[in-house]
């Protein structure tokens, strides 16, 4: 069973479109995250939710809106996609909200904006 | 805020040799230092971590050392094997009692182990 699963794995779309990436974890963790990995492999946190509550919201354009319907799911909706949004987006989870907890990553969604 | 610098960006070694990746951090309050391995097409996976009350930690062929005075920590892989080829990330964070912490990643090191 996949612990952290995200869909789709690949997403190719045109500039200006709106798209969503879904994430689910079956580990019973309280905290979920979205990370962005750029073409140089740099990993940067975007958002973090603990028990459906937003706890980390980095400097991310308003076009990105996370939604957590329950603590096992964290989705990412992106409006008006731009070329610079092309990256690999990783969902992750951890047992709690402390920064010293092990992160469990999904396999990533490669977003290509044309 | 915290800044983590990682070197080298790429590292190529012969199978059986050792590999060392180094990181420095800026926030002296940081006290948790994990290392993640990312294989091609997969998400990063924790391979070892160290806390500030420990100077060295070992798990089979991998070890991590921490020098709090100099604010740097290193990953050592001995007897490298082709399956060690991956991108390795160091990270740093500090515990917060009443607020959420954040894990800050280094830029990554692409390790290639040649058979």
mmCIF file of N, CA and C in Angstrom, chain B:
data_model
loop_
_atom_site.group_PDB
_atom_site.id
_atom_site.type_symbol
_atom_site.label_atom_id
_atom_site.label_comp_id
_atom_site.label_asym_id
_atom_site.label_seq_id
_atom_site.Cartn_x
_atom_site.Cartn_y
_atom_site.Cartn_z
ATOM 1 N N UNK B 1 16.232 34.293 8.569
ATOM 2 C CA UNK B 1 15.833 32.907 8.711
ATOM 3 C C UNK B 1 16.985 31.962 8.449
ATOM 4 N N UNK B 2 16.731 30.685 8.617
ATOM 5 C CA UNK B 2 17.748 29.669 8.427
ATOM 6 C C UNK B 2 18.143 29.558 6.962
ATOM 7 N N UNK B 3 19.427 29.321 6.732
ATOM 8 C CA UNK B 3 19.951 29.082 5.393
ATOM 9 C C UNK B 3 20.877 27.876 5.465
ATOM 10 N N UNK B 4 20.708 26.948 4.551
ATOM 11 C CA UNK B 4 21.532 25.727 4.541
ATOM 12 C C UNK B 4 22.264 25.651 3.211
ATOM 13 N N UNK B 5 23.596 25.589 3.289
ATOM 14 C CA UNK B 5 24.435 25.469 2.097
ATOM 15 C C UNK B 5 24.988 24.054 2.022
ATOM 16 N N UNK B 6 24.932 23.463 0.831
ATOM 17 C CA UNK B 6 25.351 22.067 0.668
ATOM 18 C C UNK B 6 26.386 21.977 -0.448
ATOM 19 N N UNK B 7 27.429 21.176 -0.206
ATOM 20 C CA UNK B 7 28.501 20.992 -1.196
ATOM 21 C C UNK B 7 29.005 19.545 -1.163
ATOM 22 N N UNK B 8 29.434 18.991 -2.289
ATOM 23 C CA UNK B 8 29.390 19.601 -3.623
ATOM 24 C C UNK B 8 28.011 19.437 -4.243
ATOM 25 N N UNK B 9 27.769 20.048 -5.380
ATOM 26 C CA UNK B 9 26.486 19.876 -6.051
ATOM 27 C C UNK B 9 26.453 18.549 -6.809
ATOM 28 N N UNK B 10 27.614 18.103 -7.284
ATOM 29 C CA UNK B 10 27.710 16.783 -7.912
ATOM 30 C C UNK B 10 28.947 16.086 -7.382
ATOM 31 N N UNK B 11 28.854 14.758 -7.300
ATOM 32 C CA UNK B 11 29.952 13.958 -6.770
ATOM 33 C C UNK B 11 29.963 12.625 -7.494
ATOM 34 N N UNK B 12 31.112 12.292 -8.050
ATOM 35 C CA UNK B 12 31.244 11.025 -8.761
ATOM 36 C C UNK B 12 32.348 10.211 -8.104
ATOM 37 N N UNK B 13 32.044 8.976 -7.735
ATOM 38 C CA UNK B 13 33.028 8.115 -7.071
ATOM 39 C C UNK B 13 32.993 6.739 -7.709
ATOM 40 N N UNK B 14 34.069 5.988 -7.517
ATOM 41 C CA UNK B 14 34.117 4.604 -7.973
ATOM 42 C C UNK B 14 33.457 3.718 -6.915
ATOM 43 N N UNK B 15 32.823 2.685 -7.391
ATOM 44 C CA UNK B 15 32.211 1.717 -6.482
ATOM 45 C C UNK B 15 33.250 1.245 -5.462
ATOM 46 N N UNK B 16 32.832 1.243 -4.202
ATOM 47 C CA UNK B 16 33.738 0.809 -3.148
ATOM 48 C C UNK B 16 34.432 1.962 -2.439
ATOM 49 N N UNK B 17 34.508 3.111 -3.094
ATOM 50 C CA UNK B 17 35.111 4.287 -2.461
ATOM 51 C C UNK B 17 34.119 4.923 -1.492
ATOM 52 N N UNK B 18 34.616 5.890 -0.721
ATOM 53 C CA UNK B 18 33.767 6.637 0.207
ATOM 54 C C UNK B 18 33.295 7.932 -0.432
ATOM 55 N N UNK B 19 32.169 8.425 0.042
ATOM 56 C CA UNK B 19 31.623 9.704 -0.432
ATOM 57 C C UNK B 19 31.288 10.563 0.784
ATOM 58 N N UNK B 20 31.612 11.843 0.683
ATOM 59 C CA UNK B 20 31.331 12.773 1.774
ATOM 60 C C UNK B 20 30.603 13.992 1.221
ATOM 61 N N UNK B 21 29.507 14.337 1.855
ATOM 62 C CA UNK B 21 28.732 15.518 1.473
ATOM 63 C C UNK B 21 28.662 16.426 2.696
ATOM 64 N N UNK B 22 28.898 17.724 2.479
ATOM 65 C CA UNK B 22 28.985 18.650 3.607
ATOM 66 C C UNK B 22 27.911 19.720 3.541
ATOM 67 N N UNK B 23 27.438 20.113 4.705
ATOM 68 C CA UNK B 23 26.441 21.180 4.795
ATOM 69 C C UNK B 23 26.800 22.142 5.910
ATOM 70 N N UNK B 24 26.492 23.410 5.696
ATOM 71 C CA UNK B 24 26.620 24.403 6.754
ATOM 72 C C UNK B 24 25.266 25.079 6.939
ATOM 73 N N UNK B 25 25.009 25.506 8.165
ATOM 74 C CA UNK B 25 23.747 26.176 8.444
ATOM 75 C C UNK B 25 24.018 27.492 9.139
ATOM 76 N N UNK B 26 23.039 28.377 9.121
ATOM 77 C CA UNK B 26 23.293 29.734 9.613
ATOM 78 C C UNK B 26 22.703 29.992 10.996
ATOM 79 N N UNK B 27 21.603 29.306 11.332
ATOM 80 C CA UNK B 27 20.905 29.589 12.588
ATOM 81 C C UNK B 27 21.465 28.699 13.703
ATOM 82 N N UNK B 28 22.146 29.306 14.654
ATOM 83 C CA UNK B 28 22.775 28.527 15.728
ATOM 84 C C UNK B 28 21.751 27.835 16.622
ATOM 85 N N UNK B 29 20.470 28.223 16.515
ATOM 86 C CA UNK B 29 19.429 27.571 17.314
ATOM 87 C C UNK B 29 18.938 26.275 16.676
ATOM 88 N N UNK B 30 19.347 25.996 15.461
ATOM 89 C CA UNK B 30 18.935 24.748 14.806
ATOM 90 C C UNK B 30 19.449 23.560 15.589
ATOM 91 N N UNK B 31 18.614 22.538 15.730
ATOM 92 C CA UNK B 31 19.018 21.396 16.552
ATOM 93 C C UNK B 31 18.613 20.047 15.979
ATOM 94 N N UNK B 32 18.122 20.052 14.753
ATOM 95 C CA UNK B 32 17.741 18.794 14.125
ATOM 96 C C UNK B 32 18.240 18.808 12.682
ATOM 97 N N UNK B 33 18.965 17.728 12.293
ATOM 98 C CA UNK B 33 19.659 17.723 10.999
ATOM 99 C C UNK B 33 19.441 16.372 10.311
ATOM 100 N N UNK B 34 18.439 16.277 9.453
ATOM 101 C CA UNK B 34 18.194 15.026 8.738
ATOM 102 C C UNK B 34 18.845 15.028 7.360
ATOM 103 N N UNK B 35 19.014 13.837 6.833
ATOM 104 C CA UNK B 35 19.486 13.651 5.461
ATOM 105 C C UNK B 35 18.450 12.824 4.700
ATOM 106 N N UNK B 36 18.118 13.313 3.504
ATOM 107 C CA UNK B 36 17.149 12.622 2.659
ATOM 108 C C UNK B 36 17.819 12.174 1.365
ATOM 109 N N UNK B 37 17.396 11.016 0.864
ATOM 110 C CA UNK B 37 17.893 10.476 -0.401
ATOM 111 C C UNK B 37 16.742 10.450 -1.392
ATOM 112 N N UNK B 38 16.977 10.998 -2.576
ATOM 113 C CA UNK B 38 15.943 11.009 -3.595
ATOM 114 C C UNK B 38 16.415 10.239 -4.815
ATOM 115 N N UNK B 39 15.797 9.117 -5.070
ATOM 116 C CA UNK B 39 16.105 8.325 -6.258
ATOM 117 C C UNK B 39 15.293 8.855 -7.436
ATOM 118 N N UNK B 40 15.750 8.527 -8.623
ATOM 119 C CA UNK B 40 15.141 9.061 -9.840
ATOM 120 C C UNK B 40 13.651 8.745 -9.903
ATOM 121 N N UNK B 41 12.831 9.762 -10.086
ATOM 122 C CA UNK B 41 11.397 9.566 -10.230
ATOM 123 C C UNK B 41 10.650 9.312 -8.939
ATOM 124 N N UNK B 42 11.348 9.484 -7.809
ATOM 125 C CA UNK B 42 10.701 9.224 -6.519
ATOM 126 C C UNK B 42 10.799 10.448 -5.609
ATOM 127 N N UNK B 43 10.067 10.406 -4.529
ATOM 128 C CA UNK B 43 10.167 11.458 -3.536
ATOM 129 C C UNK B 43 11.341 11.213 -2.604
ATOM 130 N N UNK B 44 11.823 12.251 -1.921
ATOM 131 C CA UNK B 44 12.927 12.072 -0.958
ATOM 132 C C UNK B 44 12.518 11.132 0.170
ATOM 133 N N UNK B 45 13.527 10.418 0.685
ATOM 134 C CA UNK B 45 13.289 9.468 1.770
ATOM 135 C C UNK B 45 14.347 9.686 2.840
ATOM 136 N N UNK B 46 13.917 9.758 4.090
ATOM 137 C CA UNK B 46 14.852 9.964 5.193
ATOM 138 C C UNK B 46 15.785 8.760 5.317
ATOM 139 N N UNK B 47 17.099 9.027 5.381
ATOM 140 C CA UNK B 47 18.044 7.920 5.546
ATOM 141 C C UNK B 47 18.737 7.956 6.902
ATOM 142 N N UNK B 48 18.936 9.123 7.455
ATOM 143 C CA UNK B 48 19.561 9.236 8.768
ATOM 144 C C UNK B 48 19.335 10.658 9.272
ATOM 145 N N UNK B 49 19.305 10.821 10.578
ATOM 146 C CA UNK B 49 19.196 12.163 11.135
ATOM 147 C C UNK B 49 20.017 12.250 12.409
ATOM 148 N N UNK B 50 20.313 13.466 12.819
ATOM 149 C CA UNK B 50 21.098 13.669 14.034
ATOM 150 C C UNK B 50 20.557 14.892 14.767
ATOM 151 N N UNK B 51 20.596 14.829 16.073
ATOM 152 C CA UNK B 51 20.154 15.967 16.874
ATOM 153 C C UNK B 51 21.355 16.610 17.538
ATOM 154 N N UNK B 52 21.166 17.820 18.029
ATOM 155 C CA UNK B 52 22.313 18.630 18.428
ATOM 156 C C UNK B 52 23.020 18.123 19.671
ATOM 157 N N UNK B 53 22.399 17.199 20.385
ATOM 158 C CA UNK B 53 23.059 16.685 21.584
ATOM 159 C C UNK B 53 23.961 15.492 21.279
ATOM 160 N N UNK B 54 24.109 15.204 19.984
ATOM 161 C CA UNK B 54 24.926 14.075 19.547
ATOM 162 C C UNK B 54 25.929 14.562 18.511
ATOM 163 N N UNK B 55 27.170 14.071 18.575
ATOM 164 C CA UNK B 55 28.182 14.516 17.634
ATOM 165 C C UNK B 55 28.305 13.644 16.397
ATOM 166 N N UNK B 56 27.896 12.374 16.540
ATOM 167 C CA UNK B 56 28.038 11.448 15.414
ATOM 168 C C UNK B 56 26.992 10.356 15.552
ATOM 169 N N UNK B 57 26.525 9.903 14.410
ATOM 170 C CA UNK B 57 25.560 8.799 14.392
ATOM 171 C C UNK B 57 25.856 7.934 13.189
ATOM 172 N N UNK B 58 25.767 6.615 13.392
ATOM 173 C CA UNK B 58 26.118 5.692 12.312
ATOM 174 C C UNK B 58 25.009 4.675 12.115
ATOM 175 N N UNK B 59 24.778 4.324 10.851
ATOM 176 C CA UNK B 59 23.810 3.275 10.531
ATOM 177 C C UNK B 59 24.376 2.499 9.353
ATOM 178 N N UNK B 60 24.996 1.386 9.642
ATOM 179 C CA UNK B 60 25.620 0.525 8.643
ATOM 180 C C UNK B 60 26.651 1.337 7.846
ATOM 181 N N UNK B 61 26.451 1.537 6.549
ATOM 182 C CA UNK B 61 27.471 2.208 5.740
ATOM 183 C C UNK B 61 27.355 3.734 5.751
ATOM 184 N N UNK B 62 26.354 4.260 6.385
ATOM 185 C CA UNK B 62 26.217 5.711 6.396
ATOM 186 C C UNK B 62 26.425 6.252 7.810
ATOM 187 N N UNK B 63 26.993 7.443 7.870
ATOM 188 C CA UNK B 63 27.239 8.097 9.149
ATOM 189 C C UNK B 63 27.061 9.592 8.962
ATOM 190 N N UNK B 64 26.669 10.253 10.014
ATOM 191 C CA UNK B 64 26.551 11.705 9.980
ATOM 192 C C UNK B 64 27.316 12.279 11.170
ATOM 193 N N UNK B 65 28.056 13.351 10.927
ATOM 194 C CA UNK B 65 28.776 14.037 11.986
ATOM 195 C C UNK B 65 28.261 15.461 12.074
ATOM 196 N N UNK B 66 28.303 16.004 13.283
ATOM 197 C CA UNK B 66 27.805 17.353 13.524
ATOM 198 C C UNK B 66 28.823 18.138 14.332
ATOM 199 N N UNK B 67 29.144 19.334 13.866
ATOM 200 C CA UNK B 67 30.012 20.241 14.595
ATOM 201 C C UNK B 67 29.211 21.512 14.871
ATOM 202 N N UNK B 68 28.658 21.609 16.077
ATOM 203 C CA UNK B 68 27.771 22.730 16.390
ATOM 204 C C UNK B 68 28.531 24.052 16.462
ATOM 205 N N UNK B 69 29.769 23.995 16.878
ATOM 206 C CA UNK B 69 30.555 25.220 16.991
ATOM 207 C C UNK B 69 30.767 25.842 15.618
ATOM 208 N N UNK B 70 31.106 24.994 14.670
ATOM 209 C CA UNK B 70 31.357 25.471 13.302
ATOM 210 C C UNK B 70 30.077 25.547 12.482
ATOM 211 N N UNK B 71 28.988 25.043 13.005
ATOM 212 C CA UNK B 71 27.697 25.000 12.321
ATOM 213 C C UNK B 71 27.800 24.263 10.996
ATOM 214 N N UNK B 72 28.386 23.081 11.054
ATOM 215 C CA UNK B 72 28.349 22.253 9.861
ATOM 216 C C UNK B 72 28.163 20.785 10.218
ATOM 217 N N UNK B 73 27.601 20.064 9.270
ATOM 218 C CA UNK B 73 27.373 18.627 9.451
ATOM 219 C C UNK B 73 27.609 17.934 8.119
ATOM 220 N N UNK B 74 27.971 16.674 8.208
ATOM 221 C CA UNK B 74 28.404 15.943 7.008
ATOM 222 C C UNK B 74 27.793 14.551 6.967
ATOM 223 N N UNK B 75 27.602 14.079 5.742
ATOM 224 C CA UNK B 75 27.145 12.698 5.504
ATOM 225 C C UNK B 75 28.310 11.924 4.919
ATOM 226 N N UNK B 76 28.567 10.756 5.511
ATOM 227 C CA UNK B 76 29.645 9.902 5.033
ATOM 228 C C UNK B 76 29.039 8.569 4.586
ATOM 229 N N UNK B 77 29.336 8.179 3.356
ATOM 230 C CA UNK B 77 28.902 6.871 2.866
ATOM 231 C C UNK B 77 30.152 6.077 2.549
ATOM 232 N N UNK B 78 30.308 4.933 3.202
ATOM 233 C CA UNK B 78 31.480 4.085 2.943
ATOM 234 C C UNK B 78 31.088 2.933 2.026
ATOM 235 N N UNK B 79 32.106 2.358 1.380
ATOM 236 C CA UNK B 79 31.907 1.211 0.478
ATOM 237 C C UNK B 79 30.719 1.445 -0.459
ATOM 238 N N UNK B 80 30.774 2.523 -1.187
ATOM 239 C CA UNK B 80 29.643 2.902 -2.029
ATOM 240 C C UNK B 80 29.297 1.823 -3.050
ATOM 241 N N UNK B 81 28.000 1.757 -3.345
ATOM 242 C CA UNK B 81 27.477 0.784 -4.305
ATOM 243 C C UNK B 81 26.662 1.545 -5.356
ATOM 244 N N UNK B 82 26.478 0.969 -6.531
ATOM 245 C CA UNK B 82 25.719 1.672 -7.585
ATOM 246 C C UNK B 82 24.338 2.125 -7.115
ATOM 247 N N UNK B 83 23.717 1.359 -6.235
ATOM 248 C CA UNK B 83 22.381 1.749 -5.751
ATOM 249 C C UNK B 83 22.404 2.950 -4.814
ATOM 250 N N UNK B 84 23.601 3.410 -4.448
ATOM 251 C CA UNK B 84 23.710 4.650 -3.669
ATOM 252 C C UNK B 84 23.561 5.876 -4.566
ATOM 253 N N UNK B 85 23.616 5.676 -5.878
ATOM 254 C CA UNK B 85 23.476 6.802 -6.812
ATOM 255 C C UNK B 85 22.092 7.421 -6.649
ATOM 256 N N UNK B 86 22.076 8.720 -6.357
ATOM 257 C CA UNK B 86 20.823 9.432 -6.079
ATOM 258 C C UNK B 86 21.167 10.894 -5.797
ATOM 259 N N UNK B 87 20.125 11.672 -5.516
ATOM 260 C CA UNK B 87 20.336 13.039 -5.037
ATOM 261 C C UNK B 87 20.154 13.028 -3.523
ATOM 262 N N UNK B 88 21.116 13.601 -2.813
ATOM 263 C CA UNK B 88 21.073 13.640 -1.355
ATOM 264 C C UNK B 88 20.842 15.075 -0.886
ATOM 265 N N UNK B 89 19.924 15.221 0.060
ATOM 266 C CA UNK B 89 19.617 16.536 0.619
ATOM 267 C C UNK B 89 19.905 16.546 2.123
ATOM 268 N N UNK B 90 20.603 17.581 2.560
ATOM 269 C CA UNK B 90 20.682 17.813 3.990
ATOM 270 C C UNK B 90 19.584 18.820 4.341
ATOM 271 N N UNK B 91 19.276 18.921 5.607
ATOM 272 C CA UNK B 91 18.260 19.865 6.055
ATOM 273 C C UNK B 91 18.533 20.232 7.510
ATOM 274 N N UNK B 92 17.930 21.330 7.934
ATOM 275 C CA UNK B 92 18.089 21.778 9.314
ATOM 276 C C UNK B 92 16.788 22.400 9.794
ATOM 277 N N UNK B 93 16.533 22.256 11.083
ATOM 278 C CA UNK B 93 15.362 22.896 11.674
ATOM 279 C C UNK B 93 15.601 23.082 13.154
ATOM 280 N N UNK B 94 14.737 23.845 13.775
ATOM 281 C CA UNK B 94 14.805 24.004 15.228
ATOM 282 C C UNK B 94 13.429 23.743 15.801
ATOM 283 N N UNK B 95 13.392 23.136 16.969
ATOM 284 C CA UNK B 95 12.128 22.874 17.645
ATOM 285 C C UNK B 95 11.536 24.190 18.107
ATOM 286 N N UNK B 96 10.241 24.262 18.012
ATOM 287 C CA UNK B 96 9.563 25.440 18.548
ATOM 288 C C UNK B 96 8.492 24.927 19.493
ATOM 289 N N UNK B 97 8.377 25.530 20.616
ATOM 290 C CA UNK B 97 7.425 25.055 21.609
ATOM 291 C C UNK B 97 6.010 25.467 21.250
ATOM 292 N N UNK B 98 5.840 26.698 20.887
ATOM 293 C CA UNK B 98 4.481 27.195 20.706
ATOM 294 C C UNK B 98 4.156 27.533 19.264
ATOM 295 N N UNK B 99 5.034 27.242 18.365
ATOM 296 C CA UNK B 99 4.804 27.568 16.960
ATOM 297 C C UNK B 99 5.258 26.389 16.121
ATOM 298 N N UNK B 100 4.986 26.449 14.880
ATOM 299 C CA UNK B 100 5.400 25.344 14.014
ATOM 300 C C UNK B 100 6.812 25.572 13.522
ATOM 301 N N UNK B 101 7.543 24.492 13.386
ATOM 302 C CA UNK B 101 8.890 24.586 12.859
ATOM 303 C C UNK B 101 8.875 24.382 11.360
ATOM 304 N N UNK B 102 10.011 24.639 10.754
ATOM 305 C CA UNK B 102 10.127 24.487 9.316
ATOM 306 C C UNK B 102 11.445 23.801 9.013
ATOM 307 N N UNK B 103 11.413 22.831 8.131
ATOM 308 C CA UNK B 103 12.630 22.152 7.711
ATOM 309 C C UNK B 103 13.173 22.878 6.482
ATOM 310 N N UNK B 104 14.422 23.329 6.559
ATOM 311 C CA UNK B 104 15.052 24.033 5.441
ATOM 312 C C UNK B 104 16.047 23.087 4.787
ATOM 313 N N UNK B 105 15.898 22.886 3.487
ATOM 314 C CA UNK B 105 16.743 21.941 2.766
ATOM 315 C C UNK B 105 17.939 22.633 2.123
ATOM 316 N N UNK B 106 19.035 21.879 2.007
ATOM 317 C CA UNK B 106 20.159 22.311 1.202
ATOM 318 C C UNK B 106 19.816 22.131 -0.276
ATOM 319 N N UNK B 107 20.773 22.494 -1.131
ATOM 320 C CA UNK B 107 20.503 22.521 -2.571
ATOM 321 C C UNK B 107 20.567 21.150 -3.218
ATOM 322 N N UNK B 108 21.044 20.158 -2.502
ATOM 323 C CA UNK B 108 21.115 18.803 -3.040
ATOM 324 C C UNK B 108 22.474 18.475 -3.644
ATOM 325 N N UNK B 109 22.863 17.215 -3.538
ATOM 326 C CA UNK B 109 24.091 16.700 -4.142
ATOM 327 C C UNK B 109 23.738 15.477 -4.968
ATOM 328 N N UNK B 110 24.078 15.520 -6.251
ATOM 329 C CA UNK B 110 23.853 14.368 -7.106
ATOM 330 C C UNK B 110 25.070 13.462 -7.014
ATOM 331 N N UNK B 111 24.872 12.284 -6.427
ATOM 332 C CA UNK B 111 25.961 11.313 -6.262
ATOM 333 C C UNK B 111 25.859 10.247 -7.343
ATOM 334 N N UNK B 112 26.958 10.060 -8.056
ATOM 335 C CA UNK B 112 27.033 8.995 -9.054
ATOM 336 C C UNK B 112 28.107 8.000 -8.624
ATOM 337 N N UNK B 113 27.717 6.742 -8.497
ATOM 338 C CA UNK B 113 28.673 5.698 -8.142
ATOM 339 C C UNK B 113 28.915 4.855 -9.392
ATOM 340 N N UNK B 114 30.142 4.891 -9.878
ATOM 341 C CA UNK B 114 30.477 4.180 -11.117
ATOM 342 C C UNK B 114 30.887 2.748 -10.785
ATOM 343 N N UNK B 115 30.296 1.770 -11.503
ATOM 344 C CA UNK B 115 30.639 0.368 -11.223
ATOM 345 C C UNK B 115 32.042 0.038 -11.703
#
